[in-house]
PDB file of C-alpha atoms in Angstrom:
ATOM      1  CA  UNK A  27      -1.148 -36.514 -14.716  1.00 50.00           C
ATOM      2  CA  UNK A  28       2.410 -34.723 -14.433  1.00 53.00           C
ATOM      3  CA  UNK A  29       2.348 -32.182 -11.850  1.00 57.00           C
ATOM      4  CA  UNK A  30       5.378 -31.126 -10.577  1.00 55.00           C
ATOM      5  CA  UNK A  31       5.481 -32.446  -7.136  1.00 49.00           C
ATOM      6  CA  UNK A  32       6.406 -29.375  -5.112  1.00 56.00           C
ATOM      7  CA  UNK A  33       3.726 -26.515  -6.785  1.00 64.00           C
ATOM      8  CA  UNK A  34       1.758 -26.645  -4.101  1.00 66.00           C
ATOM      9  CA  UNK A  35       4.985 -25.312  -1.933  1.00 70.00           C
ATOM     10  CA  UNK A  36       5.729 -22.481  -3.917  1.00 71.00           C
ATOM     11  CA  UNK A  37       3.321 -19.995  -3.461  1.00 80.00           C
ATOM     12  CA  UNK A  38       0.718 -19.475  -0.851  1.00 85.00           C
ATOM     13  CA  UNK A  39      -1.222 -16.076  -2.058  1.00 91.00           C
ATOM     14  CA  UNK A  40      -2.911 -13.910   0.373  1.00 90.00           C
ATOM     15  CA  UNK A  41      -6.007 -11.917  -0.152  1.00 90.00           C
ATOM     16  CA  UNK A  42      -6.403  -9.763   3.216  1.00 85.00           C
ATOM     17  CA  UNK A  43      -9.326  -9.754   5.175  1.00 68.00           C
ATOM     18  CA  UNK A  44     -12.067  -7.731   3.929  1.00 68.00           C
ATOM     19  CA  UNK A  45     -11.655  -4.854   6.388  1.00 59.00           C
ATOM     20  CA  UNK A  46     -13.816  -1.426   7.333  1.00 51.00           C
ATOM     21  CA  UNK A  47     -17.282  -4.037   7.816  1.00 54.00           C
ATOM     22  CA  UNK A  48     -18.467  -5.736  10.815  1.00 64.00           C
ATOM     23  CA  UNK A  49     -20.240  -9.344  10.932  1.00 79.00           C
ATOM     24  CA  UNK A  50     -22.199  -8.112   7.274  1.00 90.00           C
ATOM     25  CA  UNK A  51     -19.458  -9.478   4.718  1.00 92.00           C
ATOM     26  CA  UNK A  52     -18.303 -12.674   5.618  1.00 91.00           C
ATOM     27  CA  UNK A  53     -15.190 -13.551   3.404  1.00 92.00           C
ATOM     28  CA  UNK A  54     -13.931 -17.365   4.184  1.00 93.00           C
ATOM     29  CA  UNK A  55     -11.624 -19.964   1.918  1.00 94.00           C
ATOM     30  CA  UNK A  56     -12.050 -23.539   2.074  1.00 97.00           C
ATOM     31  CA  UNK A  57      -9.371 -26.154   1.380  1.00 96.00           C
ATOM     32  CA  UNK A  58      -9.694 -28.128  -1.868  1.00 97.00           C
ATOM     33  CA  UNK A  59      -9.635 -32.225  -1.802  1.00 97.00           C
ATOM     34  CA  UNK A  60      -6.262 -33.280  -0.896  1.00 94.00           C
ATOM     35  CA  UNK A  61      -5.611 -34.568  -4.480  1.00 93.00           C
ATOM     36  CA  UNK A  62      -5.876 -30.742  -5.662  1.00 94.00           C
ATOM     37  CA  UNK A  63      -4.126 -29.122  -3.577  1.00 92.00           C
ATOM     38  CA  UNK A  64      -0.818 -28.534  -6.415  1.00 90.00           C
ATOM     39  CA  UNK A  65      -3.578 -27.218  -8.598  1.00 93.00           C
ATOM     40  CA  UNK A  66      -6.213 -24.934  -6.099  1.00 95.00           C
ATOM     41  CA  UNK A  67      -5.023 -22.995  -3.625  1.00 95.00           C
ATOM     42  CA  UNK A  68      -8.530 -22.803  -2.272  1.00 96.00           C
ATOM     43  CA  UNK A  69     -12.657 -22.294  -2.853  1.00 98.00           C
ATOM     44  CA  UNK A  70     -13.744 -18.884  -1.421  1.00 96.00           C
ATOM     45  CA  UNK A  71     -16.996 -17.353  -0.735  1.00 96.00           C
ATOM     46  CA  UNK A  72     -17.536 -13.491  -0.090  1.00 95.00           C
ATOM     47  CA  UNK A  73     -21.653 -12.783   0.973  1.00 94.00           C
ATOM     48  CA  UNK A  74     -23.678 -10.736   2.804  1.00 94.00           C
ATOM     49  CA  UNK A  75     -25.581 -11.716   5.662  1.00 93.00           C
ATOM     50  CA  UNK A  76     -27.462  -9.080   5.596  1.00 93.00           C
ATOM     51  CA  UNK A  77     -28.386  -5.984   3.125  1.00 94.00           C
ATOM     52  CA  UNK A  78     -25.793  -3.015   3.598  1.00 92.00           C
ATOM     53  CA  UNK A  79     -26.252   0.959   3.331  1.00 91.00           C
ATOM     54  CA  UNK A  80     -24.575   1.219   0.877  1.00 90.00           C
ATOM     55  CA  UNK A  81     -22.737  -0.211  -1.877  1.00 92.00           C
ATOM     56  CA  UNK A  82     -19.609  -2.219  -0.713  1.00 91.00           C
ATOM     57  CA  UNK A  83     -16.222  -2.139  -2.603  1.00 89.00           C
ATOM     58  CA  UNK A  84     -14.739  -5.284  -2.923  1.00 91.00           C
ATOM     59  CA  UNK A  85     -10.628  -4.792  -3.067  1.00 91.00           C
ATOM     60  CA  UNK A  86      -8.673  -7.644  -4.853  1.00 93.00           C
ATOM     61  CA  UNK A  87      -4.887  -7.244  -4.391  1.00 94.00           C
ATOM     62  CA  UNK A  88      -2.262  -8.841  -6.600  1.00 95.00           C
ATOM     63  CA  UNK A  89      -1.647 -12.183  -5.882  1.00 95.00           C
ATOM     64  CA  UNK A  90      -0.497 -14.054  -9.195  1.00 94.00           C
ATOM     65  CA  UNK A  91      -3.534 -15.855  -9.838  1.00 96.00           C
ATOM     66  CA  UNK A  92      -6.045 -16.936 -11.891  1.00 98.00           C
ATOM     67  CA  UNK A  93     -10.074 -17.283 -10.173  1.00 98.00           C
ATOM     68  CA  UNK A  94     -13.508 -18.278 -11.592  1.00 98.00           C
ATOM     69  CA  UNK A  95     -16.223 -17.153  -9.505  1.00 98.00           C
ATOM     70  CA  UNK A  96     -19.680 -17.159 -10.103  1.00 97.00           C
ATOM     71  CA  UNK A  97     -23.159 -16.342  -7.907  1.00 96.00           C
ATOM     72  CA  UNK A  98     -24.712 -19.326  -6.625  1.00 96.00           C
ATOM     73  CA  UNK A  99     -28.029 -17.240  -6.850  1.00 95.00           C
ATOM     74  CA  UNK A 100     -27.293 -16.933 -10.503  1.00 95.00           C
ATOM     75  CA  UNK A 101     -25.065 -19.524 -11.844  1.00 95.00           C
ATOM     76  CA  UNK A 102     -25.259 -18.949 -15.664  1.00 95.00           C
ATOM     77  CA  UNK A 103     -23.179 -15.581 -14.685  1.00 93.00           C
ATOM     78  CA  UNK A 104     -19.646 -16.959 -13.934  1.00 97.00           C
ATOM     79  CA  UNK A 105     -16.237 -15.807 -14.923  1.00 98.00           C
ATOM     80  CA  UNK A 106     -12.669 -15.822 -14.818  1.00 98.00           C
ATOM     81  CA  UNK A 107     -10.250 -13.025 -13.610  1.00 97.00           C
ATOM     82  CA  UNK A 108      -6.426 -13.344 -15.069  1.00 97.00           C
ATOM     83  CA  UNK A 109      -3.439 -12.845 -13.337  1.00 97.00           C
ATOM     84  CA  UNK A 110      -3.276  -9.213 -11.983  1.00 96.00           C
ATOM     85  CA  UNK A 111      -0.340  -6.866 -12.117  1.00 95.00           C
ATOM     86  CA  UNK A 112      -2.368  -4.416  -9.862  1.00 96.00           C
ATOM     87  CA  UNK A 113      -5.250  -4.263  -7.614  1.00 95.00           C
ATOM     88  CA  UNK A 114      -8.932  -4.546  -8.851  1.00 93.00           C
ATOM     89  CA  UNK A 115     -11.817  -2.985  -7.746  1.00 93.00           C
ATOM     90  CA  UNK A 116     -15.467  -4.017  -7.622  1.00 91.00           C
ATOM     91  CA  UNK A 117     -18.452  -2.359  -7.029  1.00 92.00           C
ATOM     92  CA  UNK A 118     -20.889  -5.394  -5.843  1.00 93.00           C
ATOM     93  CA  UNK A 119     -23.546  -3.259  -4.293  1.00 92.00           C
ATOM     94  CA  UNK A 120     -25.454  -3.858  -0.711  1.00 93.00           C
ATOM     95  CA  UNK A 121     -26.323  -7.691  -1.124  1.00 95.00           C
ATOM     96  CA  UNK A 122     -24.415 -10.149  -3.002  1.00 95.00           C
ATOM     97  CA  UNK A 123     -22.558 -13.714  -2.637  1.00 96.00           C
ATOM     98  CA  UNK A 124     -20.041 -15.245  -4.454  1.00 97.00           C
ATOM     99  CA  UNK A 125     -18.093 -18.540  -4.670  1.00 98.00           C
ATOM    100  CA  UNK A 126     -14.785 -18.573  -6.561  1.00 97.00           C
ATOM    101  CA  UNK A 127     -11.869 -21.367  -7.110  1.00 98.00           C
ATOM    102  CA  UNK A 128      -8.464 -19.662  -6.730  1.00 97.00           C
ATOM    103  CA  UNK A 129      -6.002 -21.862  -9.183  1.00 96.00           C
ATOM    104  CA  UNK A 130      -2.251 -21.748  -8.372  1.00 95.00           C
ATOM    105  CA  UNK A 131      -0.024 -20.336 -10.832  1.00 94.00           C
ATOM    106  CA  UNK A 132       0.161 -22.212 -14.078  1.00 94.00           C
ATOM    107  CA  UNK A 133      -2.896 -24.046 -13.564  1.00 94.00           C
ATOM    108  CA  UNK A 134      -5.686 -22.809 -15.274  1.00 97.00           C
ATOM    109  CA  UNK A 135      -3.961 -22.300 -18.398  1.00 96.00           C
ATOM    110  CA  UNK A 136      -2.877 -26.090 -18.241  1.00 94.00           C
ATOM    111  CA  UNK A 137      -6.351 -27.339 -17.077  1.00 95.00           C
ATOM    112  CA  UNK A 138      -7.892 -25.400 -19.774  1.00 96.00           C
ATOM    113  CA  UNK A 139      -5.544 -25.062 -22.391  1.00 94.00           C
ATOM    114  CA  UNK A 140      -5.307 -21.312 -22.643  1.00 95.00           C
ATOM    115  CA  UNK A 141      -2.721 -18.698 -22.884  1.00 97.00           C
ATOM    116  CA  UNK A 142      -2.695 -16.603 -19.291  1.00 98.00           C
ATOM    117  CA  UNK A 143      -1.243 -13.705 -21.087  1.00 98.00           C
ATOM    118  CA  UNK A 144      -4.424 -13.337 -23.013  1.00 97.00           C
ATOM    119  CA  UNK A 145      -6.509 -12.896 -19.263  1.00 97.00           C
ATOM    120  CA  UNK A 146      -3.694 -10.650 -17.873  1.00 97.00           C
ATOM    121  CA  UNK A 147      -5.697  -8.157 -15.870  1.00 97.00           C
ATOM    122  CA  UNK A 148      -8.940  -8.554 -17.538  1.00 95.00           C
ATOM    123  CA  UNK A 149     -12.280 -10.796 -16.674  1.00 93.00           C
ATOM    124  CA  UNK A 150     -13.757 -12.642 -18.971  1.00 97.00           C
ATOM    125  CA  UNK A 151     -17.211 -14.251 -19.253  1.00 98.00           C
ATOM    126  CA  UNK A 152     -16.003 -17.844 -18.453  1.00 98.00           C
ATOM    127  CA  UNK A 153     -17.860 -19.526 -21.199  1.00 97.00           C
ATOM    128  CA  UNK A 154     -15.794 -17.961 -23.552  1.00 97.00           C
ATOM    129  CA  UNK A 155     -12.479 -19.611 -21.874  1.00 97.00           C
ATOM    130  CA  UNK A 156     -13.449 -22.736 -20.240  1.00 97.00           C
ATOM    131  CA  UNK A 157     -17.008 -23.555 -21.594  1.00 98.00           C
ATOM    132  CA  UNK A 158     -17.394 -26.966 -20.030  1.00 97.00           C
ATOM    133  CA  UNK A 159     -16.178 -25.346 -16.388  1.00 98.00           C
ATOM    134  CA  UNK A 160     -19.110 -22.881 -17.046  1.00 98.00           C
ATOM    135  CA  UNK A 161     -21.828 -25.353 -18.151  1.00 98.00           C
ATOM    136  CA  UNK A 162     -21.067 -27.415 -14.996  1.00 98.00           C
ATOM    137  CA  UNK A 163     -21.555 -24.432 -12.666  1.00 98.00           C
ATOM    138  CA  UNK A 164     -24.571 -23.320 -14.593  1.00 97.00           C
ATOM    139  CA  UNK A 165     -25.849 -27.147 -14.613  1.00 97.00           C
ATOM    140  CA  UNK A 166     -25.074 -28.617 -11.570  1.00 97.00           C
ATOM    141  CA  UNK A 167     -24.221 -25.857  -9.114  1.00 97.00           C
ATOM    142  CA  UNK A 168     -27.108 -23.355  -7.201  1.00 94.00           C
ATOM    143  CA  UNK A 169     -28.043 -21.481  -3.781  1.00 93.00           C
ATOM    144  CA  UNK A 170     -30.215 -24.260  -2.694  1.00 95.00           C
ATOM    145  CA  UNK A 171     -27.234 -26.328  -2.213  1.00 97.00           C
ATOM    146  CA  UNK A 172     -25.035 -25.172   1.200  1.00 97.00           C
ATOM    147  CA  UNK A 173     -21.198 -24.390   0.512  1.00 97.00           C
ATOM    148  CA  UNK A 174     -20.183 -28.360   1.658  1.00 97.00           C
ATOM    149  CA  UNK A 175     -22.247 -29.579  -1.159  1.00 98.00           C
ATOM    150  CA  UNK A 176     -20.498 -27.169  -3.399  1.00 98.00           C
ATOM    151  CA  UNK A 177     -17.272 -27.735  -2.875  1.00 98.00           C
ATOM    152  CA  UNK A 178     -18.418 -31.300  -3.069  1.00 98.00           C
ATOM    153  CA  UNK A 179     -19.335 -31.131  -6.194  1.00 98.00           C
ATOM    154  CA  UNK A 180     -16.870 -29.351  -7.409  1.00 98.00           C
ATOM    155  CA  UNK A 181     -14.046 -31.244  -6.129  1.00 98.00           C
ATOM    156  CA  UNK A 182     -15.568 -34.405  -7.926  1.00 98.00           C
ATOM    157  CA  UNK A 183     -15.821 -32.483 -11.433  1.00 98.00           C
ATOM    158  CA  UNK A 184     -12.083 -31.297 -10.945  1.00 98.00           C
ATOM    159  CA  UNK A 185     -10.527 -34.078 -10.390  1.00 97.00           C
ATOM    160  CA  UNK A 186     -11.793 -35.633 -13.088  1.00 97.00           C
ATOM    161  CA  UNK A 187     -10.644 -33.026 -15.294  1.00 96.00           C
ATOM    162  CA  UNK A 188      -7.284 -32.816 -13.773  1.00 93.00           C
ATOM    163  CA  UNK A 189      -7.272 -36.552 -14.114  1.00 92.00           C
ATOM    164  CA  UNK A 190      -7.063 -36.740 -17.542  1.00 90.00           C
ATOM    165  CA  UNK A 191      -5.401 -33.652 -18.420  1.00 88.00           C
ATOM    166  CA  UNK A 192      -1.837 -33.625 -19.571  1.00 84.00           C
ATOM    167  CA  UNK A 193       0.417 -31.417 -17.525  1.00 86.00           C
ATOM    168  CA  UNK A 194       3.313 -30.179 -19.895  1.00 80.00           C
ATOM    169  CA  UNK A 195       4.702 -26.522 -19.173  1.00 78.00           C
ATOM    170  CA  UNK A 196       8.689 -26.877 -18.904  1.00 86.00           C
ATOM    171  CA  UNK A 197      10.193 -28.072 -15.846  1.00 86.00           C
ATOM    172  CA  UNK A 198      13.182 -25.211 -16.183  1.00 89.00           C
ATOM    173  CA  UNK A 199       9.664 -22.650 -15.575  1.00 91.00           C
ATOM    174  CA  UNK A 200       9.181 -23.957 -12.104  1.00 89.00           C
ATOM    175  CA  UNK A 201      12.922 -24.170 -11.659  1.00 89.00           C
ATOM    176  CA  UNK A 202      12.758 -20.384 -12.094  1.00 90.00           C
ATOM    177  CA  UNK A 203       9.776 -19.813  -9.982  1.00 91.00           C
ATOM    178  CA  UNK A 204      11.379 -21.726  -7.115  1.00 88.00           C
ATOM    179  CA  UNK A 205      14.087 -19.490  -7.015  1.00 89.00           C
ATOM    180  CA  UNK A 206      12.033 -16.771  -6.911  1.00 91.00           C
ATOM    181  CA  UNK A 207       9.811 -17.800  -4.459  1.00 89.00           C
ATOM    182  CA  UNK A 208      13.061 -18.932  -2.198  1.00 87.00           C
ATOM    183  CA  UNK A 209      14.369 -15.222  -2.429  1.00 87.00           C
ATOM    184  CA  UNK A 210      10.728 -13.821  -1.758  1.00 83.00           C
ATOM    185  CA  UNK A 211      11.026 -11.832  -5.019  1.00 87.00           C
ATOM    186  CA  UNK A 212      14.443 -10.337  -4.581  1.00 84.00           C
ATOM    187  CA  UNK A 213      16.786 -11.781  -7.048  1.00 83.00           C
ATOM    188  CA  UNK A 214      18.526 -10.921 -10.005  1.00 80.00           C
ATOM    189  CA  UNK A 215      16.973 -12.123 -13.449  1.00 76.00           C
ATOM    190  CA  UNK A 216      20.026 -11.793 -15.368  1.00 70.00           C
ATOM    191  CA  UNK A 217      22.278 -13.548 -12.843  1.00 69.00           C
ATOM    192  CA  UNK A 218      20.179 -15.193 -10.207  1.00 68.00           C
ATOM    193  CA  UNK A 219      17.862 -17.346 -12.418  1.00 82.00           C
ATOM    194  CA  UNK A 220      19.861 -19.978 -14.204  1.00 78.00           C
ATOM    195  CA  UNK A 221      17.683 -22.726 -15.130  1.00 79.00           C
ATOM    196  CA  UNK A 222      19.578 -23.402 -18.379  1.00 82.00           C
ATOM    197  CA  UNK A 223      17.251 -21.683 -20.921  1.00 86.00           C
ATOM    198  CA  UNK A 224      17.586 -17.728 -22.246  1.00 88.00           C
ATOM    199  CA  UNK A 225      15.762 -14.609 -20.707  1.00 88.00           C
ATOM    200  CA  UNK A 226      13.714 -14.472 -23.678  1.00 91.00           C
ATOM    201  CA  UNK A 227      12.609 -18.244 -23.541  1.00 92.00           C
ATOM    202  CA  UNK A 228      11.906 -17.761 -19.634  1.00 92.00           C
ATOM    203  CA  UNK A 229      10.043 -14.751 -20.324  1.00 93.00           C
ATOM    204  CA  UNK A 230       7.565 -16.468 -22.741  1.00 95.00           C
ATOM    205  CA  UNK A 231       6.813 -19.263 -20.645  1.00 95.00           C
ATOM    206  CA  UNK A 232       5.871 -17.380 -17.651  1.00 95.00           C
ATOM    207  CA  UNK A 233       3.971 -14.809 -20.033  1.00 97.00           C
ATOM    208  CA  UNK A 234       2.277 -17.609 -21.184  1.00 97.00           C
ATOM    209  CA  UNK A 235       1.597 -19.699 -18.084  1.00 96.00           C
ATOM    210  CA  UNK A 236       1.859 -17.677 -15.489  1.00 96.00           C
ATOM    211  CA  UNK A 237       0.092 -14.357 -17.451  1.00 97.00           C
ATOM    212  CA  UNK A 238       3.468 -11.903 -17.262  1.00 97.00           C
ATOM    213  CA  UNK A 239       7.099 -11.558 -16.845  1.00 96.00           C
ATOM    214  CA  UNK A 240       9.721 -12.903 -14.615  1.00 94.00           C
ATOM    215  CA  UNK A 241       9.874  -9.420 -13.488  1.00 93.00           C
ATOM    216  CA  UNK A 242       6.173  -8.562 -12.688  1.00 96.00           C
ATOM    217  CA  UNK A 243       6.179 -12.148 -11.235  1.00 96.00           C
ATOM    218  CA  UNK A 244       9.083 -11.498  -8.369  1.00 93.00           C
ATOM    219  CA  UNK A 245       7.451  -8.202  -7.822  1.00 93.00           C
ATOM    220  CA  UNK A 246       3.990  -9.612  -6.791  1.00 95.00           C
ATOM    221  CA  UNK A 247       5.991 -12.463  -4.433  1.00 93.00           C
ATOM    222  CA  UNK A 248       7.861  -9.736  -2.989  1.00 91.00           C
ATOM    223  CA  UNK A 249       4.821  -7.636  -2.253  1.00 92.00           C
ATOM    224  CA  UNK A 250       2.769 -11.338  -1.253  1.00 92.00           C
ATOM    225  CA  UNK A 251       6.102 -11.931   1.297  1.00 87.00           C
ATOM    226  CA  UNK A 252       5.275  -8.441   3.071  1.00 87.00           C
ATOM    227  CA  UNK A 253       1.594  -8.927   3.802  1.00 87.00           C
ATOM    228  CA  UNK A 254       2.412 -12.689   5.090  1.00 83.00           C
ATOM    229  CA  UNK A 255       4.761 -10.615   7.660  1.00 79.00           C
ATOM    230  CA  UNK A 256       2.490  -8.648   8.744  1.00 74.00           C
ATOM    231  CA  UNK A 257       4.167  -5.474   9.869  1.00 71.00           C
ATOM    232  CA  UNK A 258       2.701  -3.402  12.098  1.00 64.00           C
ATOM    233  CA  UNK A 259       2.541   0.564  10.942  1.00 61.00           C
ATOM    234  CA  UNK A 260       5.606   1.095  13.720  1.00 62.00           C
ATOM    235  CA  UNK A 261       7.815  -1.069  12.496  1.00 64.00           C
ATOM    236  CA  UNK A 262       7.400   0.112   9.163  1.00 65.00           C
ATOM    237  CA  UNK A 263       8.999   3.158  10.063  1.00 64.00           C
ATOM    238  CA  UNK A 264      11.092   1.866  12.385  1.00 61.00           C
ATOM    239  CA  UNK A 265      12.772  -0.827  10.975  1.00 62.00           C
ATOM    240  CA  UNK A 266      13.131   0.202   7.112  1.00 65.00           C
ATOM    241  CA  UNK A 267      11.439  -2.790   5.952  1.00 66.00           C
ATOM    242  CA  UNK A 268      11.474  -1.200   2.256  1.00 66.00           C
ATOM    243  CA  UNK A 269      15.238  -1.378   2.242  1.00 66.00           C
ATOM    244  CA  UNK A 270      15.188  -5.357   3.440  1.00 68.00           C
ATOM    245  CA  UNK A 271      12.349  -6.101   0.873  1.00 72.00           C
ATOM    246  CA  UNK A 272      14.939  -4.537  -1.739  1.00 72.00           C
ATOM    247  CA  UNK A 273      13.270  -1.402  -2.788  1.00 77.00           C
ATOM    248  CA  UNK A 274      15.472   1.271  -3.455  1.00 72.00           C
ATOM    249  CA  UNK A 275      13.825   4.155  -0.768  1.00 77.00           C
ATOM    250  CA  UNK A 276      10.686   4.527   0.884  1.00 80.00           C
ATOM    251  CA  UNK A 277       9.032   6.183  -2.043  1.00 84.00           C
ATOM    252  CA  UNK A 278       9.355   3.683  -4.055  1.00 83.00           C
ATOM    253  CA  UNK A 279       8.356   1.283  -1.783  1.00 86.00           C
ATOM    254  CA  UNK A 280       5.172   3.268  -1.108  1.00 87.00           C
ATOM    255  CA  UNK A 281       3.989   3.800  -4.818  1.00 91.00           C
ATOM    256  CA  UNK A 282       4.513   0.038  -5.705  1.00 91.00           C
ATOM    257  CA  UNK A 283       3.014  -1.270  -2.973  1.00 91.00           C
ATOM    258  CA  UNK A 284      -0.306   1.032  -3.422  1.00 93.00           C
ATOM    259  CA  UNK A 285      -0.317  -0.180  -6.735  1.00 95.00           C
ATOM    260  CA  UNK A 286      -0.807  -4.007  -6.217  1.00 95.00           C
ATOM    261  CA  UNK A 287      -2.905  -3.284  -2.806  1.00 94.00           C
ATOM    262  CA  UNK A 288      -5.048  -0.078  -3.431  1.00 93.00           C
ATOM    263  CA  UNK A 289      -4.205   1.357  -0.652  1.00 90.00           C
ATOM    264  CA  UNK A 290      -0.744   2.905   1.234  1.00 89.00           C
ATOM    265  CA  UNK A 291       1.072  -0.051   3.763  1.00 86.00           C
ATOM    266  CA  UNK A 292       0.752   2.310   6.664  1.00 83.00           C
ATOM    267  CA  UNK A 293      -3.540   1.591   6.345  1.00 87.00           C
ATOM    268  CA  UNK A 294      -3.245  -1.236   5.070  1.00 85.00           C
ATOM    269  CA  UNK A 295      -1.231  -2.611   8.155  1.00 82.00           C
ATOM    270  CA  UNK A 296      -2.936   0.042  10.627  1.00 75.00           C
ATOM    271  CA  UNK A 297      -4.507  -2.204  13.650  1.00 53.00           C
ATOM    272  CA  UNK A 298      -7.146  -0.305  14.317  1.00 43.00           C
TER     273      UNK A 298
END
């Protein structure tokens, strides 16, 4: 197995809180085994503990990965969501519960020996993509077993796989994604990415590993690097964080950032 050494310390995606519920949706992640941990960033589960009003809308905000989630309740009915240049939205209705596995950039296509470009903002039935992944959830994996026993499992059947997979995507790509990550998306492709290969070389192996651009890449770090700073709504305006984050005015700050988070920054950081 030939992981670079240092993925796990690129890139530590956020998915906020679900917000506007009380102690009805519980959302919670759940650290892979140690020996994953450069290839999941972590399990999740999003459930109901009890039946809602009304239908809830789940919000899934760009974070440059790749998940496979599936209904414990249902297993046969799993999937995989590509990398997203924007926010998703999903309509799960007023009981549900899901378990996913969030993969780190470049992992799943590696794992499963896919191109991430062909995912890129679309979900797919996960049979279709990585049909052994799905038979073992469908198989082995179901709501009489708690989350422990899960991840359990899971973790077993992973590292397995990961065991005897071959690892092979150009060092010079994680080169490139370092310095992007270093800069928190704010860096020059032309000038600030020299990792000894052309823009058009670069550009295909992060379409195909990663599931876009260099460019769409930096801006989803950038946008991931304001929600881990958690601003409040006053220093927003206060402090011109737009202008630090190197967007060109507040406008455009605004309209990108609603369209990787679904919503404006001044509700999505609003306290109350």
């Amino acid at each position: 197995m030939n992981i670079p050494p240092n993925i796990q310390l690129l890139y530590t995606p956020i998915q906020p809180s679900v917000r506007g519920t009380t102690e009805d949706v519980v959302y919670k992640e759940y650290a892979p085994h140690q020996q994953l941990q450069n290839i999941i960033y972590c399990y999740w589960q999003l459930k109901t503990t009890q039946p809602l009003t009304g239908d809830f809308i789940y919000r899934v905000v760009a974070d440059g990965c790749i998940d496979v989630y599936f209904e414990p309740g249902n297993p046969p009915e799993n999937y995989v969501m590509g990398f997203s240049s924007k926010y998703t939205e999903f309509s799960l209705g007023h009981t549900f519960h899901y378990i996913g596995i969030r993969f780190l950039p470049t992992m799943f296509p590696q794992l499963f020996g896919i191109n991430a470009a062909e995912l890129t903002n679309r979900y797919e039935s996960l049979s279709a993509v990585a049909p052994a992944l799905a038979c073992f959830i469908e198989s082995s994996l179901d709501e009489q077993l708690s989350m422990a026993e899960i991840i359990s499992r899971l973790d077993i059947w992973l590292l397995q796989l990961s065991g005897n997979a071959i690892f092979n995507a150009d060092g010079r790509l994680y080169e490139a994604m370092d310095l992007i990550v270093k800069n928190a998306g704010i860096i020059s492709l032309e000038s600030g990415i020299n990792t000894g290969i052309s823009a058009r070389q670069l550009r295909r192996l992060f379409e195909y590993y990663v599931g876009d651009t260099p460019k769409v890449f930096s801006k989803i770090i950038r946008f991931q690097n304001i929600l881990r700073a958690k601003p409040s709504v006053q220093s927003l305006r206060q402090n011109k964080l737009f202008f630090d984050a190197g967007y060109y005015d507040q406008a455009h700050f605004i309209k990108e950032f609603k369209s990787l988070y679904g919503i404006t920054p001044s509700k999505a950081f609003d306290a109350k």
